[in-house]
C-alpha positions as a Python dict, from the first residue, in 0.01 Angstrom:
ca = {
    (1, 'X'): (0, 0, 0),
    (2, 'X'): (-171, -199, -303),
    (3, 'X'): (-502, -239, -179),
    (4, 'X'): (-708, -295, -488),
    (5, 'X'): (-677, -698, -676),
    (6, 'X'): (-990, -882, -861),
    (7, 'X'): (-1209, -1014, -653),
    (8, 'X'): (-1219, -1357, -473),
    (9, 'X'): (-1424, -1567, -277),
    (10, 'X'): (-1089, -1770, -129),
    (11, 'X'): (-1084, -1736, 230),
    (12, 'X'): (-773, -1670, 365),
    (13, 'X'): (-576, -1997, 579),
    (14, 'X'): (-494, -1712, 883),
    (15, 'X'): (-850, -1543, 940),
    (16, 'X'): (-900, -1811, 1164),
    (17, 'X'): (-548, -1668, 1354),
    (18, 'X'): (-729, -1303, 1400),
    (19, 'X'): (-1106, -1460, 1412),
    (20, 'X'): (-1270, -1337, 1753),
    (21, 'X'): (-1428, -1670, 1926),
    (22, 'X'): (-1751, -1724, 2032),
    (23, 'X'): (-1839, -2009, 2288),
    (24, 'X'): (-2098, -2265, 2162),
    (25, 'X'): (-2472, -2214, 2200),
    (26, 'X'): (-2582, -2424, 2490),
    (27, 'X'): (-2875, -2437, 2777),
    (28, 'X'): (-2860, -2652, 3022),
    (29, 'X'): (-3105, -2852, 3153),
    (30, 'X'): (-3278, -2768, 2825),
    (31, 'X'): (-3523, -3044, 2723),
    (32, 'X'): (-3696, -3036, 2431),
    (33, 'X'): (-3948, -3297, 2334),
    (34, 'X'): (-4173, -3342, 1969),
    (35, 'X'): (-4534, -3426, 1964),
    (36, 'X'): (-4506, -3788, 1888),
    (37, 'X'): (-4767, -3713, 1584),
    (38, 'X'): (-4692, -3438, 1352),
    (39, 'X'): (-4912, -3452, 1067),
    (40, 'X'): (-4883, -3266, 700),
    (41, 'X'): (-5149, -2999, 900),
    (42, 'X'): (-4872, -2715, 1003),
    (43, 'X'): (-5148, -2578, 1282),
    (44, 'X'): (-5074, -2906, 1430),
    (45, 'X'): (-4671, -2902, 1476),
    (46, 'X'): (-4561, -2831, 1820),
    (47, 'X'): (-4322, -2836, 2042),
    (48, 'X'): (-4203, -2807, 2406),
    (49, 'X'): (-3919, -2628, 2549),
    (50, 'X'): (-3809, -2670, 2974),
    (51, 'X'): (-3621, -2334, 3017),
    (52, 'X'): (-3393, -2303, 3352),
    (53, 'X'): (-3518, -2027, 3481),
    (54, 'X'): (-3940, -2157, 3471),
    (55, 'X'): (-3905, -2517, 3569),
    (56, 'X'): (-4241, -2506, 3650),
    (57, 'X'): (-4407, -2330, 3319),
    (58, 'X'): (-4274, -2486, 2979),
    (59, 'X'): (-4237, -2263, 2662),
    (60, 'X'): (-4482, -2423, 2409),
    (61, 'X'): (-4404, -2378, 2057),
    (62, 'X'): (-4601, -2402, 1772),
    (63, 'X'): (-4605, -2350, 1369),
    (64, 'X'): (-4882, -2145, 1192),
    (65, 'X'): (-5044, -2235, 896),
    (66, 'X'): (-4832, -2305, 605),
    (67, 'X'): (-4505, -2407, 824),
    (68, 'X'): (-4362, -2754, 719),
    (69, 'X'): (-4234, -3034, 976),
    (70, 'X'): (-3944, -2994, 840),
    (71, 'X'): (-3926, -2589, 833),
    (72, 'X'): (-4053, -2629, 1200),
    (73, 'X'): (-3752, -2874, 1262),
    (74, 'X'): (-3483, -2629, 1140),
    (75, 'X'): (-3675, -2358, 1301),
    (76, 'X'): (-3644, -2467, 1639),
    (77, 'X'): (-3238, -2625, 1595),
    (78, 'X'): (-3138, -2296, 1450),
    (79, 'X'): (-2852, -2099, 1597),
    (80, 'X'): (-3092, -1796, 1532),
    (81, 'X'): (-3387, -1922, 1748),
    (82, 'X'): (-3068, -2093, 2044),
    (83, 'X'): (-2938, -1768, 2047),
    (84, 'X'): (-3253, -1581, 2097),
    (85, 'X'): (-3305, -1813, 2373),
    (86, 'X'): (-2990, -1763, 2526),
    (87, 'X'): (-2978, -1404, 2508),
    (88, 'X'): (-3355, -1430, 2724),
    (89, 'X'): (-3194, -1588, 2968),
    (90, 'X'): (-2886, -1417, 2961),
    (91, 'X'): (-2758, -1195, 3290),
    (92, 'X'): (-2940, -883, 3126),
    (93, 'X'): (-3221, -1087, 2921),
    (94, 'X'): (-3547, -1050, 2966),
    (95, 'X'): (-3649, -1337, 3216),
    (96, 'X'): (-3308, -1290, 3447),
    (97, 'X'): (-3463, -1138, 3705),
    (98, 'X'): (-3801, -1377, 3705),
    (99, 'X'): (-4055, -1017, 3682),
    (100, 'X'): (-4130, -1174, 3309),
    (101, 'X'): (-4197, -1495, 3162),
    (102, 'X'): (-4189, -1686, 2816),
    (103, 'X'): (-4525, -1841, 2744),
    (104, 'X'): (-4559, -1943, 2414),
    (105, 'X'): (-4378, -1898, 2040),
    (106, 'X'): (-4554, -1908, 1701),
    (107, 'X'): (-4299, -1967, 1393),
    (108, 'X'): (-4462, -1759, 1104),
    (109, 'X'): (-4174, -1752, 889),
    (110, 'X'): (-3874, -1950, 743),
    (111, 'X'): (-3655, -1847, 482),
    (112, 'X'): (-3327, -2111, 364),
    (113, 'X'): (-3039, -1977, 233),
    (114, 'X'): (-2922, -2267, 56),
    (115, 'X'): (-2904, -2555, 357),
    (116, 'X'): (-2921, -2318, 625),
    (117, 'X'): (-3220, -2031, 785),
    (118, 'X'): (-3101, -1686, 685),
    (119, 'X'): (-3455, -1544, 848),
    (120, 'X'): (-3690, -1672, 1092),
    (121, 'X'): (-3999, -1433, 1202),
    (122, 'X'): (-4196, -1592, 1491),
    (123, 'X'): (-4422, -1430, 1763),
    (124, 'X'): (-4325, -1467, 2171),
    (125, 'X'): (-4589, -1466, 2437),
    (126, 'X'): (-4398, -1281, 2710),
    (127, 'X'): (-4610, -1184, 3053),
    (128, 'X'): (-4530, -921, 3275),
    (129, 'X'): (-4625, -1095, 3593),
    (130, 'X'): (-4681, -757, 3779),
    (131, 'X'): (-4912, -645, 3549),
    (132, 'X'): (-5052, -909, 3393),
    (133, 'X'): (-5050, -800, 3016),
    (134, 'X'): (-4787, -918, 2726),
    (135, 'X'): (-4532, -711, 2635),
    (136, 'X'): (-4473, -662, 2220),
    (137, 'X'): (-4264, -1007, 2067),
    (138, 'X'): (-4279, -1041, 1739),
    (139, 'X'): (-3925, -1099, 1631),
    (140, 'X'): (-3729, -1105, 1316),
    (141, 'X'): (-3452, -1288, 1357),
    (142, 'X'): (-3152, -1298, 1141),
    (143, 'X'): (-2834, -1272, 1356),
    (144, 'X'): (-2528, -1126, 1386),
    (145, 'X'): (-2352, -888, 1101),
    (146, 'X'): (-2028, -696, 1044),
    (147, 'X'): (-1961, -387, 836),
    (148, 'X'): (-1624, -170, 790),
    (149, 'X'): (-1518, 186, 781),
    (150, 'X'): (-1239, 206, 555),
    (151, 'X'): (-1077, 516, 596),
    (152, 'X'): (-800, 571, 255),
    (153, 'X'): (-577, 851, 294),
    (154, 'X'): (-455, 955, -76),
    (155, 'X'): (-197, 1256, -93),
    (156, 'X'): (-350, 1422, 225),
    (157, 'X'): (-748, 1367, 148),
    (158, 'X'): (-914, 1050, 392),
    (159, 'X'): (-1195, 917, 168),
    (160, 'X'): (-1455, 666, 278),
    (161, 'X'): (-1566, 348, 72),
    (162, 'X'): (-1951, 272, 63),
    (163, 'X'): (-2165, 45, -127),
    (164, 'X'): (-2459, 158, -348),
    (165, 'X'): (-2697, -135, -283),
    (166, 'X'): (-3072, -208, -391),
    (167, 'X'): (-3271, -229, -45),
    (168, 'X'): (-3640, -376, -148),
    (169, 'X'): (-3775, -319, 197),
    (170, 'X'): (-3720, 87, 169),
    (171, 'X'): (-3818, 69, -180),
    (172, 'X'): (-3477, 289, -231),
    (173, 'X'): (-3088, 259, -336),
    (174, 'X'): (-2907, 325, -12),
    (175, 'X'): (-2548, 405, 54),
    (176, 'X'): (-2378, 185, 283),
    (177, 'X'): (-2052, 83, 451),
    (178, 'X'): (-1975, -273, 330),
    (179, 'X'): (-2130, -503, 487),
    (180, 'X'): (-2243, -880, 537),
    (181, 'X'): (-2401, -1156, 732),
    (182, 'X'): (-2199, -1425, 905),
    (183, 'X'): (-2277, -1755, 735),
    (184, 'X'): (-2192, -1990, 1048),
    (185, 'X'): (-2200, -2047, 1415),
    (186, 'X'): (-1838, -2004, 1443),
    (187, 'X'): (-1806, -1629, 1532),
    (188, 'X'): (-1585, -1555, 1251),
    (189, 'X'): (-1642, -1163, 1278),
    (190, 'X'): (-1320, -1017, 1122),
    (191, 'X'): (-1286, -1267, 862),
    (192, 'X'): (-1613, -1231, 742),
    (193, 'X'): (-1593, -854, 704),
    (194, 'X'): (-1263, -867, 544),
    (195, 'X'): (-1428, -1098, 297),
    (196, 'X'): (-1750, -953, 267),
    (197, 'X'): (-1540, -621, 202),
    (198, 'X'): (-1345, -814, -71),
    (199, 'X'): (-1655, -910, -238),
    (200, 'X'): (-1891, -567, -265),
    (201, 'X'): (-1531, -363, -310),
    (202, 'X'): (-1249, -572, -460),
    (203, 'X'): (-1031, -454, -175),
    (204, 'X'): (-836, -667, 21),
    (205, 'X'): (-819, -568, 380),
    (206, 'X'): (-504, -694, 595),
    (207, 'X'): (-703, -848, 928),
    (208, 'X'): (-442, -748, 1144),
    (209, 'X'): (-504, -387, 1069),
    (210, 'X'): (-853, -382, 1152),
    (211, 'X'): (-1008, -248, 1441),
    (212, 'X'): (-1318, -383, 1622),
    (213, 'X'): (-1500, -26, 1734),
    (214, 'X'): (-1768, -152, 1903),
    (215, 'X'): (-1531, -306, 2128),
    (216, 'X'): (-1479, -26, 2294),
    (217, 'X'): (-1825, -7, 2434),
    (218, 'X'): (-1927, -103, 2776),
    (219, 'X'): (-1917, -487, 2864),
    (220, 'X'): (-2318, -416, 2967),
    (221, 'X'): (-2395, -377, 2610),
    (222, 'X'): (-2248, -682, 2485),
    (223, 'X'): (-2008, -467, 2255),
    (224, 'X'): (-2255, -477, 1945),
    (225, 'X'): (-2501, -226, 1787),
    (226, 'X'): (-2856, -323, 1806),
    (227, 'X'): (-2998, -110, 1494),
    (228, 'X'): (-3370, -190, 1534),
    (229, 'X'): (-3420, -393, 1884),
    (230, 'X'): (-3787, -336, 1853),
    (231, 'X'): (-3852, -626, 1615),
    (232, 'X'): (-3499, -761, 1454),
    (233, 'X'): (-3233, -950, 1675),
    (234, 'X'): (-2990, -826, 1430),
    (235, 'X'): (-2652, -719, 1605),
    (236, 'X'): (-2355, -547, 1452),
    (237, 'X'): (-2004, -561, 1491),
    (238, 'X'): (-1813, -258, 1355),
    (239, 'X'): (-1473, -246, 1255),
    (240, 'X'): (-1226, 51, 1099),
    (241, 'X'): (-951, -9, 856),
    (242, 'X'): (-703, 260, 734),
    (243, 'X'): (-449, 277, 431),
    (244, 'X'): (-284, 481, 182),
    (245, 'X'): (-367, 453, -147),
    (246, 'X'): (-299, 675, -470),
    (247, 'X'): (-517, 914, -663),
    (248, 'X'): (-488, 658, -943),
    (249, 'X'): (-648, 395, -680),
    (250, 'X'): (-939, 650, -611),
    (251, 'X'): (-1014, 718, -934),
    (252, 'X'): (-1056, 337, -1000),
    (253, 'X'): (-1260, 271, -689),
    (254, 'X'): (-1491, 517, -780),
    (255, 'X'): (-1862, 360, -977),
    (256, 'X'): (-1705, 29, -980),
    (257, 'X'): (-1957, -255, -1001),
    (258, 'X'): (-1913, -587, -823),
    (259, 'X'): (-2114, -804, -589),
    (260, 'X'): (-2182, -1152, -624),
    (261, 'X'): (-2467, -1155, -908),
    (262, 'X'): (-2550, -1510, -837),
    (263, 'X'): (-2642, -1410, -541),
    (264, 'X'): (-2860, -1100, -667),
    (265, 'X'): (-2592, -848, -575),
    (266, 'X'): (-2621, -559, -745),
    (267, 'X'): (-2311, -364, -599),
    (268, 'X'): (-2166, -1, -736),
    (269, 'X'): (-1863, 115, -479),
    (270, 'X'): (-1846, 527, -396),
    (271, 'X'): (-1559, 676, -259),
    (272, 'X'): (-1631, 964, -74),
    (273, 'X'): (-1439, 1294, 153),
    (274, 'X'): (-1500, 1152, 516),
    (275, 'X'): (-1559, 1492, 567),
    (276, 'X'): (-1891, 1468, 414),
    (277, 'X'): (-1976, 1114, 497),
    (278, 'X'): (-2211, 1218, 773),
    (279, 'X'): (-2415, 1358, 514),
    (280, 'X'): (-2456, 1198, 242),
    (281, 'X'): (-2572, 876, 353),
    (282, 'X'): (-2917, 816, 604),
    (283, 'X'): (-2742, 413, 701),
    (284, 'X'): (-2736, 368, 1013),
    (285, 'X'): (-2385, 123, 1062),
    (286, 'X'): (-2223, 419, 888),
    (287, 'X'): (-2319, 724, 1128),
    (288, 'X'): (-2247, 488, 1395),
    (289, 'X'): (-1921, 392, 1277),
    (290, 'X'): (-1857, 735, 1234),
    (291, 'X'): (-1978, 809, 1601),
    (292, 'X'): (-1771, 557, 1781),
    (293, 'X'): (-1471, 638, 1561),
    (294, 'X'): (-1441, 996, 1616),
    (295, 'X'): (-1520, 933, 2019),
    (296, 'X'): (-1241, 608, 2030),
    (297, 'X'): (-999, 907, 1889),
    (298, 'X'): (-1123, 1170, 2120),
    (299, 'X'): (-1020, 948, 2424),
    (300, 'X'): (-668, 834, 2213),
    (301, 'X'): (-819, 436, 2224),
    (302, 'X'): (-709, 381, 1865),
    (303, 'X'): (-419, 218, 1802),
    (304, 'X'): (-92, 383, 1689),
    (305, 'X'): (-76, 432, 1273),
    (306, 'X'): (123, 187, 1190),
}
């Protein structure tokens, strides 16, 4: 199949068709109220939050130093911080079973992407009521993600695609599977990994083919990978895609540089054996993917080639 075009940032009219749905962020019976006076003083911006589950103890939040109203605003009407919130109070969260409860949070960070928060770091006061002490919360929240294992089979050979991207928090060029943030509330998680896949690789991925991986994980887990729960929300959906391609295809694949560079990408695409993708690359979403694929066709859950 032709798998390689030039790249575009057209989404296509049917991802919506193949798009896995995700029900709107709501809590009932939440009320939230401002502080009738906010002034320009950050140290001064709070707010109050009535969860379900502590009628009796309201969640006050507040902004440190250097936190706008209007940061604080979008802080606390974010789909990052509502999700956080739901997944607290969620059947396995954190204050289901009443043993812990949620005190106080401190924004300390907001970064806009454009109109909307791509990060939000902020600080949760959570008590263990047996104990008595406060259990770690700082939090760096981004959301959910989706990256792809593209699996090419050319004249016999399966090669891997992965992304050579500059990472300025390990100070390092990593290899990586393609991979990208989702930009909305809407749940769009195959869509945006075909496109983000389209954009670092110039390869355009049929959605029908693809194959949600983590899916096959227990319902208890939520069927996402949680990279680094210990201070980022972030939670990945993984998905495999397989083709045939030519040599020719390979060889054109291989070192080619793309990204979006108005967006600071700074993309070079490696194609790889599979058979050595477990070692030359220390990402995480890849030696996962590779975990869960090779277990899914250990216990014949992948789908039929088609």
């Amino acid at each position: 199949m032709a798998l390689l075009h030039q790249p575009s940032r057209c989404w296509l009219r049917d991802w919506r068709k193949y798009a896995l749905s995700s029900s709107p962020i709501l809590l009932q019976n939440h009320r939230r109220t401002f502080c009738p006076k906010m002034s320009s003083d950050s140290s001064s911006l709070t707010h109050s939050i009535t969860l379900p589950n502590q009628l009796a103890d309201p969640v006050t939040v507040d902004a440190a130093p250097g936190i706008s109203a209007s940061e604080f605003r979008k802080a606390i009407d974010s789909s990052l911080f509502k999700q956080w919130l739901k997944n607290m109070q969620s059947e396995a969260g954190v204050l289901s079973n009443g043993a812990m409860s949620l005190e106080r949070v401190l924004i300390q960070g907001v970064d806009m992407f454009g109109n909307r928060i791509g990060f939000l770091k902020f600080k949760a006061d959570i008590l263990d009521k047996e104990t008595g002490k406060k259990v770690p919360g700082i939090v760096f929240a981004r959301g959910p993600a989706v990256a792809v294992l593209i699996l090419l089979d050319s004249e016999g050979e399966i090669y891997t695609v992965l992304t050579e991207q500059v990472r300025v928090p390990v100070g390092k060029r990593i290899l990586e599977l393609p991979a990208g943030m989702l930009e909305n509330d809407r749940g769009d998680f195959i869509g945006t990994a075909a496109r983000e896949v389209e954009e670092e690789t110039g390869i355009h991925l049929n959605l029908q083919d693809m194959v949600d991986l983590t899916a096959f994980l227990d319902p208890s887990t939520g069927c996402r990978l949680f990279p680094s729960p210990g201070g980022c929300d972030e939670e990945i959906s993984l998905f495999l895609y397989k083709g045939s391609v030519s040599k020719e295809t390979i060889t054109q694949l291989q070192g080619k540089e793309t990204g979006l560079r108005e967006r600071g990408e700074l993309i070079k695409v490696h194609v790889v054996p599979y058979k050595k993708l477990w070692r030359v690359t220390a990402d995480a979403k890849t030696l996962s993917a590779i975990a869960l694929y090779e277990m899914a066709k250990k216990e014949g859950l992948l789908p039929p080639a088609g």
